[in-house]
PDB file of C-alpha atoms in Angstrom:
ATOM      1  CA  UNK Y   1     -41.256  99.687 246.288  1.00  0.00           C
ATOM      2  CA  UNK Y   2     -38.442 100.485 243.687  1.00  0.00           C
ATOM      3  CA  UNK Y   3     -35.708 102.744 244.800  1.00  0.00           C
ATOM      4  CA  UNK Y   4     -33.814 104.909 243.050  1.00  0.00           C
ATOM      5  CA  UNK Y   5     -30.483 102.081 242.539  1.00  0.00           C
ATOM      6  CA  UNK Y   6     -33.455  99.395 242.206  1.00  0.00           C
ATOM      7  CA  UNK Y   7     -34.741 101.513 239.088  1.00  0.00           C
ATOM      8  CA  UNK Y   8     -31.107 102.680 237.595  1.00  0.00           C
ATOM      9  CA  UNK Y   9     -30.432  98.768 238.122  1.00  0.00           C
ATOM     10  CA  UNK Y  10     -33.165  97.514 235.888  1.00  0.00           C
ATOM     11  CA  UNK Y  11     -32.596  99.995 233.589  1.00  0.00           C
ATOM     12  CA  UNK Y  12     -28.646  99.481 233.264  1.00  0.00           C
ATOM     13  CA  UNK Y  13     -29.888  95.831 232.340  1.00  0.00           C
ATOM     14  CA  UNK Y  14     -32.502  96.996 229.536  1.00  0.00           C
ATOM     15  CA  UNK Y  15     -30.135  98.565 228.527  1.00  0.00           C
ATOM     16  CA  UNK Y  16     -27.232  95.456 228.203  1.00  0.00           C
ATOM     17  CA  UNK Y  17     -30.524  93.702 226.767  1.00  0.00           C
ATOM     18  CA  UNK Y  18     -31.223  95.825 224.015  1.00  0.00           C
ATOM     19  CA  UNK Y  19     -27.893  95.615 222.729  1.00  0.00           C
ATOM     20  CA  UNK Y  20     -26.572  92.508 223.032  1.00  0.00           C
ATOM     21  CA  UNK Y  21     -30.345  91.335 221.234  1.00  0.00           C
ATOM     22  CA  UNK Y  22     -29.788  94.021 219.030  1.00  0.00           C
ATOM     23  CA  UNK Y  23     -26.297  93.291 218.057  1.00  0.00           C
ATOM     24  CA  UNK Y  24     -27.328  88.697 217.579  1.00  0.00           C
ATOM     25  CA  UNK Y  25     -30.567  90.067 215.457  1.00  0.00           C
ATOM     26  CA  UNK Y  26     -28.202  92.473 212.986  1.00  0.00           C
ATOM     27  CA  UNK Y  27     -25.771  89.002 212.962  1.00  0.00           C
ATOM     28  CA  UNK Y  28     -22.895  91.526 213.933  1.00  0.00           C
ATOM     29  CA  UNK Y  29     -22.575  88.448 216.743  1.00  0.00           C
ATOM     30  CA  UNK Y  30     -22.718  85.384 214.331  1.00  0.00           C
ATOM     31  CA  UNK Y  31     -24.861  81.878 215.331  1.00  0.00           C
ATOM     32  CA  UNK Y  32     -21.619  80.280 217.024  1.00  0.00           C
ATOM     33  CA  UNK Y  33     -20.097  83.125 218.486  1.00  0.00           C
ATOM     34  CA  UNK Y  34     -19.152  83.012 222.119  1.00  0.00           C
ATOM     35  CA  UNK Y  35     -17.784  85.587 224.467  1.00  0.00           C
ATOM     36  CA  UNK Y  36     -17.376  85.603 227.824  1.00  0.00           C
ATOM     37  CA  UNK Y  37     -19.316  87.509 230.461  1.00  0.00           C
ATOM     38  CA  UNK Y  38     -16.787  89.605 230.938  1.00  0.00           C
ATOM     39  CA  UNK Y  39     -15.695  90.789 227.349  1.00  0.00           C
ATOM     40  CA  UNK Y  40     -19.445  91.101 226.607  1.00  0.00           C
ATOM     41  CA  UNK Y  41     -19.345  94.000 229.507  1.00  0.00           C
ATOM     42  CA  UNK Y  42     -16.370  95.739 228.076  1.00  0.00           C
ATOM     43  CA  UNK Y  43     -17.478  95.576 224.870  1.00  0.00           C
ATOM     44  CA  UNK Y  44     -20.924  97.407 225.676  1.00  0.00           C
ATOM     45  CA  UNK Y  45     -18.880  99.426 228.530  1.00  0.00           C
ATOM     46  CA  UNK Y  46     -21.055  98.031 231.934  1.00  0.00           C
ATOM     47  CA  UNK Y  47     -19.720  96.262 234.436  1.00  0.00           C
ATOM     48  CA  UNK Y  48     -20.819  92.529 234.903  1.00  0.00           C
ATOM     49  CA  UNK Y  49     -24.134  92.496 236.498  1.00  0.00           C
ATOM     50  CA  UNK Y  50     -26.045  93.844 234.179  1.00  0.00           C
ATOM     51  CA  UNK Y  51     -25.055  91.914 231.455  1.00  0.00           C
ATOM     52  CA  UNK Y  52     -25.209  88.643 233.250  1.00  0.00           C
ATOM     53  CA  UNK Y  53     -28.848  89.181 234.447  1.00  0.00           C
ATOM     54  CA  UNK Y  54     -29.802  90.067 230.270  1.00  0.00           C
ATOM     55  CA  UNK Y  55     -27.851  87.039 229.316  1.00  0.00           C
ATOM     56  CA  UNK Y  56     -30.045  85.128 231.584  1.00  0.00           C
ATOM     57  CA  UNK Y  57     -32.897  87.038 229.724  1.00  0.00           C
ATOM     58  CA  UNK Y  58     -31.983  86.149 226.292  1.00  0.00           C
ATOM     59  CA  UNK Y  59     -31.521  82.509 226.918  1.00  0.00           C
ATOM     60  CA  UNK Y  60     -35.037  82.664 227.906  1.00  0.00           C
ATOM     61  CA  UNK Y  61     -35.881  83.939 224.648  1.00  0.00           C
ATOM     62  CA  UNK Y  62     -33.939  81.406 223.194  1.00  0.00           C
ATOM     63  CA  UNK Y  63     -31.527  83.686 221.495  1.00  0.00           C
ATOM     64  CA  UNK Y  64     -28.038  82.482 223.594  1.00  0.00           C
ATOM     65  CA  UNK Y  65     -26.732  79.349 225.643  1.00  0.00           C
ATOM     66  CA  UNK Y  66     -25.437  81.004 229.214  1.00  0.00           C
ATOM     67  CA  UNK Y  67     -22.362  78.252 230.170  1.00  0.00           C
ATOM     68  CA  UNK Y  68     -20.963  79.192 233.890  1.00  0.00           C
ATOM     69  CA  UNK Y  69     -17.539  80.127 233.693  1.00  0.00           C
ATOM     70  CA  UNK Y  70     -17.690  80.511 229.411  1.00  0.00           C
ATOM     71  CA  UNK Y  71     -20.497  83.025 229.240  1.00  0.00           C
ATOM     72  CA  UNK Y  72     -22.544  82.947 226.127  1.00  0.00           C
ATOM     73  CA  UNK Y  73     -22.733  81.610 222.818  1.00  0.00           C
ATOM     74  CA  UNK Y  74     -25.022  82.650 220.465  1.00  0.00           C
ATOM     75  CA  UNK Y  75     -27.849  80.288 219.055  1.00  0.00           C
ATOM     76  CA  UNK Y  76     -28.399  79.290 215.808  1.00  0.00           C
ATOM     77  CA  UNK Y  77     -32.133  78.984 213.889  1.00  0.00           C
ATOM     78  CA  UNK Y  78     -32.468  75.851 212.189  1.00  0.00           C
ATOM     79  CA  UNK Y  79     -33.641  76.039 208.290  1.00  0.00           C
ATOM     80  CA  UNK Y  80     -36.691  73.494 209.378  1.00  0.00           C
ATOM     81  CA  UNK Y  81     -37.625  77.054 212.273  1.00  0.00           C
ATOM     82  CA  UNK Y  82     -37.277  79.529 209.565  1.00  0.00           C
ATOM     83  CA  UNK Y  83     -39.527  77.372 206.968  1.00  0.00           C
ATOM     84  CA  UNK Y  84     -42.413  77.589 210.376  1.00  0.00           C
ATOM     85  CA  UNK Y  85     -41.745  81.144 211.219  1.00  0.00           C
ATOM     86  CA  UNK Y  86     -42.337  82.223 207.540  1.00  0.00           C
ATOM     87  CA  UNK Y  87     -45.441  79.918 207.243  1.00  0.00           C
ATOM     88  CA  UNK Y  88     -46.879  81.941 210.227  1.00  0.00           C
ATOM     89  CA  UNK Y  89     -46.424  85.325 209.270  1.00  0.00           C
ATOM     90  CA  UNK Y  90     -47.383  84.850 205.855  1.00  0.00           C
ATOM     91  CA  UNK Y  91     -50.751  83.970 207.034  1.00  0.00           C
ATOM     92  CA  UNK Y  92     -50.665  86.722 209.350  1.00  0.00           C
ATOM     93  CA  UNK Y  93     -50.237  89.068 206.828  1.00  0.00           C
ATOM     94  CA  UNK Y  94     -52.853  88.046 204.561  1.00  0.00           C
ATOM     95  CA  UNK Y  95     -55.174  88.511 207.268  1.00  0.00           C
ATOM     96  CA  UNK Y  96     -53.695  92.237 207.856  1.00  0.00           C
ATOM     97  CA  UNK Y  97     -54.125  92.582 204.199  1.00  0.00           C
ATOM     98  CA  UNK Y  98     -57.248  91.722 204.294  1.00  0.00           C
ATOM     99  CA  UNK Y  99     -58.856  93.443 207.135  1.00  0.00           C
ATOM    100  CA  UNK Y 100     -57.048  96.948 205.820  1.00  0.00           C
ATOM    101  CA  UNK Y 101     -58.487  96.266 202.553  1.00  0.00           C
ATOM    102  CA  UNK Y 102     -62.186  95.884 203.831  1.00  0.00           C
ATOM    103  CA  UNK Y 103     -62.123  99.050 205.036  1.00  0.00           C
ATOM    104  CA  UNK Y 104     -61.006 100.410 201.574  1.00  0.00           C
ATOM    105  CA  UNK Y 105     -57.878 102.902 202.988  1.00  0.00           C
ATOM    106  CA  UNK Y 106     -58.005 106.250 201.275  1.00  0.00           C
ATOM    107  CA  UNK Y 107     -55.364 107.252 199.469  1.00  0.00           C
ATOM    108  CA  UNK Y 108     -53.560 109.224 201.985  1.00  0.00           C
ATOM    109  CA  UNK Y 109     -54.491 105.996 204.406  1.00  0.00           C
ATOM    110  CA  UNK Y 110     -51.525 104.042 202.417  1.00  0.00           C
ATOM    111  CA  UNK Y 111     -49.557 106.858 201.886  1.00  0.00           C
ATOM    112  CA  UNK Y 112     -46.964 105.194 204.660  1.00  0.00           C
ATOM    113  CA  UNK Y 113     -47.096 102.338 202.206  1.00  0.00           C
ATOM    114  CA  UNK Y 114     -45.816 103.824 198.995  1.00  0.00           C
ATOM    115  CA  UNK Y 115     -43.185 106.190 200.914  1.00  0.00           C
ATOM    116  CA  UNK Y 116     -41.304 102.673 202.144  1.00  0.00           C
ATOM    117  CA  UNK Y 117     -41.939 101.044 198.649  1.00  0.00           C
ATOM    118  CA  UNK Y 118     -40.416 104.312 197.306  1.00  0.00           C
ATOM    119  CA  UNK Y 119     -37.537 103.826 199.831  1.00  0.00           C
ATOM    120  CA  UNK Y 120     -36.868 100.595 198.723  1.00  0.00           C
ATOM    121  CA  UNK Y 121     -36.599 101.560 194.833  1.00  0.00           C
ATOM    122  CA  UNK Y 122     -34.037 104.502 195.357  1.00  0.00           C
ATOM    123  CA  UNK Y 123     -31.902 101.772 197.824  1.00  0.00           C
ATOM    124  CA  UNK Y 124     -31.845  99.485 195.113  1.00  0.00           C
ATOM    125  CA  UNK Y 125     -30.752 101.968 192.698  1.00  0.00           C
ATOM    126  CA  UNK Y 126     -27.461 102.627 194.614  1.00  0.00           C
ATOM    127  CA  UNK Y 127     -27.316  99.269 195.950  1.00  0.00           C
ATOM    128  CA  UNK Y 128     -27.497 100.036 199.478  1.00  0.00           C
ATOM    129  CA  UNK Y 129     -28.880  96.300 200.810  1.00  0.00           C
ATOM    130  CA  UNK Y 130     -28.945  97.811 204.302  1.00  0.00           C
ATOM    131  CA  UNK Y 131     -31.235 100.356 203.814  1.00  0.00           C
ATOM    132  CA  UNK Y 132     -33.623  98.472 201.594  1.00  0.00           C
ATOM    133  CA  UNK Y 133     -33.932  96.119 203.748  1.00  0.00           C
ATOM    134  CA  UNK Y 134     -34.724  98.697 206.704  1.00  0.00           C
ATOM    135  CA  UNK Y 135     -37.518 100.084 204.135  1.00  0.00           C
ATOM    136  CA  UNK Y 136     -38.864  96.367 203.458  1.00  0.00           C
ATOM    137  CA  UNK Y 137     -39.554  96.008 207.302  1.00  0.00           C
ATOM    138  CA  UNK Y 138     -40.929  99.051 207.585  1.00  0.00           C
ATOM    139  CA  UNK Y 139     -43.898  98.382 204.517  1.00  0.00           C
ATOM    140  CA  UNK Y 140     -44.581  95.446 206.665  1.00  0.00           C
ATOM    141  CA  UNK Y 141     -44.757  96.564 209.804  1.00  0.00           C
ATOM    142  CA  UNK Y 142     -46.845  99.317 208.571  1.00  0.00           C
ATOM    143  CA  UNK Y 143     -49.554  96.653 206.831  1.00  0.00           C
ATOM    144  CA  UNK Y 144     -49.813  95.188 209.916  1.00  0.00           C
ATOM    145  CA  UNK Y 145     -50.086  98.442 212.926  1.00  0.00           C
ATOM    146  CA  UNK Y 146     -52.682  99.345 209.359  1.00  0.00           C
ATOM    147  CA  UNK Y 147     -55.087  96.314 210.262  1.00  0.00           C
ATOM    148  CA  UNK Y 148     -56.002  97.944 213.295  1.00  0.00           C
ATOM    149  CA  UNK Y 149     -55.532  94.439 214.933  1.00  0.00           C
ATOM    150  CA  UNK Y 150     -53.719  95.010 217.954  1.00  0.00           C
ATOM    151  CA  UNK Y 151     -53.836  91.191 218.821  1.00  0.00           C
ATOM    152  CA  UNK Y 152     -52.841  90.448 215.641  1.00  0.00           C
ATOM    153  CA  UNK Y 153     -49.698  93.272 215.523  1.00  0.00           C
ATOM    154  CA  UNK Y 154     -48.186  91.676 218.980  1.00  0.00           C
ATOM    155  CA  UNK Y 155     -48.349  87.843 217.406  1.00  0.00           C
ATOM    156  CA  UNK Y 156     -46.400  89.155 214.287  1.00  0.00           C
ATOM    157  CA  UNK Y 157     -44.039  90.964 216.729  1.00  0.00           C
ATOM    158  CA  UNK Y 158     -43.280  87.586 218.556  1.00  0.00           C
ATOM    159  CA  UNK Y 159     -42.105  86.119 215.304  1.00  0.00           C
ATOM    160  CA  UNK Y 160     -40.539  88.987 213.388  1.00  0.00           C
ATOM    161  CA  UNK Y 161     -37.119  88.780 215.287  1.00  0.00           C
ATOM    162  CA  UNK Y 162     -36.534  85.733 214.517  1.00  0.00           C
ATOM    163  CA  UNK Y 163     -37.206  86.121 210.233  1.00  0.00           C
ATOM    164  CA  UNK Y 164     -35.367  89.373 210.703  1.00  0.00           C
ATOM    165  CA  UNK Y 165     -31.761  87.688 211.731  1.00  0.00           C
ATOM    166  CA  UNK Y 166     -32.394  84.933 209.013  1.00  0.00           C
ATOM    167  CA  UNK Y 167     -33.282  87.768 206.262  1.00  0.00           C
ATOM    168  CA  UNK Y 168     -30.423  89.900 207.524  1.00  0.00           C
ATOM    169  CA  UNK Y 169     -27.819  87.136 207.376  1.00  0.00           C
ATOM    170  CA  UNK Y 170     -29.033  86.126 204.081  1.00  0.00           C
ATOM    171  CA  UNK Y 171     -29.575  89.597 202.453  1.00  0.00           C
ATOM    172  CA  UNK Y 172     -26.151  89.340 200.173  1.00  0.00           C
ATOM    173  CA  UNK Y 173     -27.016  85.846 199.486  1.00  0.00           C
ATOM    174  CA  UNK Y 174     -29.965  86.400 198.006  1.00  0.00           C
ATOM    175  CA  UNK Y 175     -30.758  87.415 193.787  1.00  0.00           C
ATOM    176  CA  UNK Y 176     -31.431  91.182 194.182  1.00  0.00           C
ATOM    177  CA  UNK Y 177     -34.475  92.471 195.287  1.00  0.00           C
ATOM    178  CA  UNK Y 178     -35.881  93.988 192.674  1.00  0.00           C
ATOM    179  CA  UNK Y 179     -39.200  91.828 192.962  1.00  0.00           C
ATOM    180  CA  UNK Y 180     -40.032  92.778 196.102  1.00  0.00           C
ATOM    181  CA  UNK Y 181     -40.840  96.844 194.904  1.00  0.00           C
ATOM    182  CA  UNK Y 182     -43.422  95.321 192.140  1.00  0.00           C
ATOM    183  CA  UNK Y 183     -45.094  93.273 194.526  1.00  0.00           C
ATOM    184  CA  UNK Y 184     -45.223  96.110 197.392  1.00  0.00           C
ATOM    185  CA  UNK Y 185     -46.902  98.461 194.577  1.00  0.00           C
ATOM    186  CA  UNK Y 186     -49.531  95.430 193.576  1.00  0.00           C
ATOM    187  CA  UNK Y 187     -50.473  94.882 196.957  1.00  0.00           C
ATOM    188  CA  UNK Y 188     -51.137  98.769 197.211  1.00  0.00           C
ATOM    189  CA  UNK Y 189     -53.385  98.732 194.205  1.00  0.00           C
ATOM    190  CA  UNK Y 190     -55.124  95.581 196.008  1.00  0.00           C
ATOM    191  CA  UNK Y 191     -56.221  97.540 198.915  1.00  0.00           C
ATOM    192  CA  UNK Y 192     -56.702 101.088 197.692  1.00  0.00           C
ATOM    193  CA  UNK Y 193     -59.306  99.258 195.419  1.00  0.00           C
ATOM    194  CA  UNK Y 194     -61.317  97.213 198.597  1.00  0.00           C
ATOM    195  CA  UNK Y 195     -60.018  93.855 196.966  1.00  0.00           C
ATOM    196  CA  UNK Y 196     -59.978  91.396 200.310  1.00  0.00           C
ATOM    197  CA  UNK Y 197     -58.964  88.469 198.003  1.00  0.00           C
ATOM    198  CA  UNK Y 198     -56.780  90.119 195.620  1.00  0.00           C
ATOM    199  CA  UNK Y 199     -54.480  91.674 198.777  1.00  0.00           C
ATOM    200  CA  UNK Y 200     -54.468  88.634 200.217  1.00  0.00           C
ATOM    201  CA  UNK Y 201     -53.511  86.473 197.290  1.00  0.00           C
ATOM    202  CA  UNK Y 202     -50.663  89.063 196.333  1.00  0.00           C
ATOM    203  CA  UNK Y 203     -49.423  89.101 200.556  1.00  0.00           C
ATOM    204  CA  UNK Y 204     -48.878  85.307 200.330  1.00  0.00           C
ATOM    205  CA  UNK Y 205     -47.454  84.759 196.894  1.00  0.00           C
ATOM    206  CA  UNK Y 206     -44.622  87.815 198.100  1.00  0.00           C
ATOM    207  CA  UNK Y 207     -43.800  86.018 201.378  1.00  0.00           C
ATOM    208  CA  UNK Y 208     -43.911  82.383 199.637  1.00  0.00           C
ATOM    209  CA  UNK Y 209     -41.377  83.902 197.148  1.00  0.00           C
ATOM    210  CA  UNK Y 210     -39.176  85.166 199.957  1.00  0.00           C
ATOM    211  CA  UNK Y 211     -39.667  82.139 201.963  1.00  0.00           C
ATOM    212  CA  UNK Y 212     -38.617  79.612 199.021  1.00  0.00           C
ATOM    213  CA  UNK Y 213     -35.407  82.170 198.178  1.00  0.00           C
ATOM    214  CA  UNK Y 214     -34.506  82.048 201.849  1.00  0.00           C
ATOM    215  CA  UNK Y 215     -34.791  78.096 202.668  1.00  0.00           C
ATOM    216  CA  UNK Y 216     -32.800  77.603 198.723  1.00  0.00           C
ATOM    217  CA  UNK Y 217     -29.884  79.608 200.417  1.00  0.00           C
ATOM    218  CA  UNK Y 218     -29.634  77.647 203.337  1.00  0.00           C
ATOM    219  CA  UNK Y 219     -29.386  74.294 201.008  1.00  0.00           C
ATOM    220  CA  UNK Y 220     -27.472  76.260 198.281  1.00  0.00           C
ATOM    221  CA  UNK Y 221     -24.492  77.193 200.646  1.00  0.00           C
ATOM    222  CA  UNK Y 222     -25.199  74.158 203.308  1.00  0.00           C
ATOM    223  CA  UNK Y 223     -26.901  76.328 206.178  1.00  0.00           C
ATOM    224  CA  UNK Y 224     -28.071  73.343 208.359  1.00  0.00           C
ATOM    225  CA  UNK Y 225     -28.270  75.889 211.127  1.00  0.00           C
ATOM    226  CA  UNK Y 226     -28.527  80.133 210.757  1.00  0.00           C
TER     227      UNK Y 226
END
């Protein structure tokens, strides 16, 4: 039976969990950065426990290395991960694409769609990186909550953190974006007009683009670890 302290307990440590994962996923905590248990608490304003037990947590998930006595350091994703990671989501996606556009979406269905590809056009006209890449995720985490594949949604999900702290460390690397709108808006077309093959072929030539642009930075600027 959970008391009351049992409860606020587990909660103080979601809490340290959420942003210390939130914090090595935005890279405002770099792959190499170290800290020790005890700066990690000030800096998120707990006291100790907390944030040793989500430590413990996120070197589960492969995210830190917990050292006794030096506290964390933050993993890196090797180019050779990132290359996998993008091969499995971009066939994820196709499928997505595919099952939302046998059931030919209305209109109004893919309105979510064309408000983020919007988004992403008026961020790239005042060069705000940040937000287009918020409105990027959002168009494809929208395609796939669309497919109606809950399986299918939580597989992405167990992959999308990791492509997310490679796209967001890359993101001012990269040529700017202005691909990414055209193929959004084709993909649209794809499955307001019932095309299975035509979605899917547009999904996976957008994600092979991103994925080839991604793995050239890493050899461009030596990356042999994100």
């Amino acid at each position: 039976m959970n008391t009351p302290i049992s409860k606020k307990k587990d909660s103080m440590v979601g809490e340290a969990y959420t942003q210390i994962r939130r914090r090595i996923l935005d890279v405002v905590w770099m792959p190499g950065y170290q800290a020790m248990e005890q700066d990690v608490a000030l800096a998120l304003g707990m006291s100790r426990t907390p944030v040793r037990e989500a430590m413990i947590r996120l070197q589960r998930e492969g995210l830190v290395d917990v050292v006794p006595r030096h506290g964390m350091r933050v993993l890196p994703v090797s180019p050779t991960d990132m290359r996998e990671i993008y091969q499995v989501l971009t066939a994820l996606e196709c499928m997505a694409a595919e099952l939302l556009a046998a059931r030919k979406p209305s209109s109004d269905d893919l309105l979510p769609l064309v408000a983020a590809t919007t988004a992403m056009d008026e961020a790239l006209k005042v060069d705000d990186l940040d937000a287009w890449a918020v409105a990027d995720e959002r168009f494809h985490a929208l395609l796939v909550d669309l497919s109606g594949n809950r399986q299918l949604k939580d597989t992405v999900l167990n992959y999308w953190d990791r492509a997310h702290r490679a796209r967001m460390f890359t993101l001012r690397l990269r040529p700017k974006p202005v691909n990414s709108t055209k193929e959004h808006l084709q993909m649209v077309e794809c499955l307001r007009a019932g095309d299975v093959q035509g979605a899917a072929q547009v999904t996976r030539a957008h994600r092979e683009r991103a994925n080839r642009e991604l793995v050239a930075i890493f050899e461009r600027y030596k990356l042999a670890h994100m």
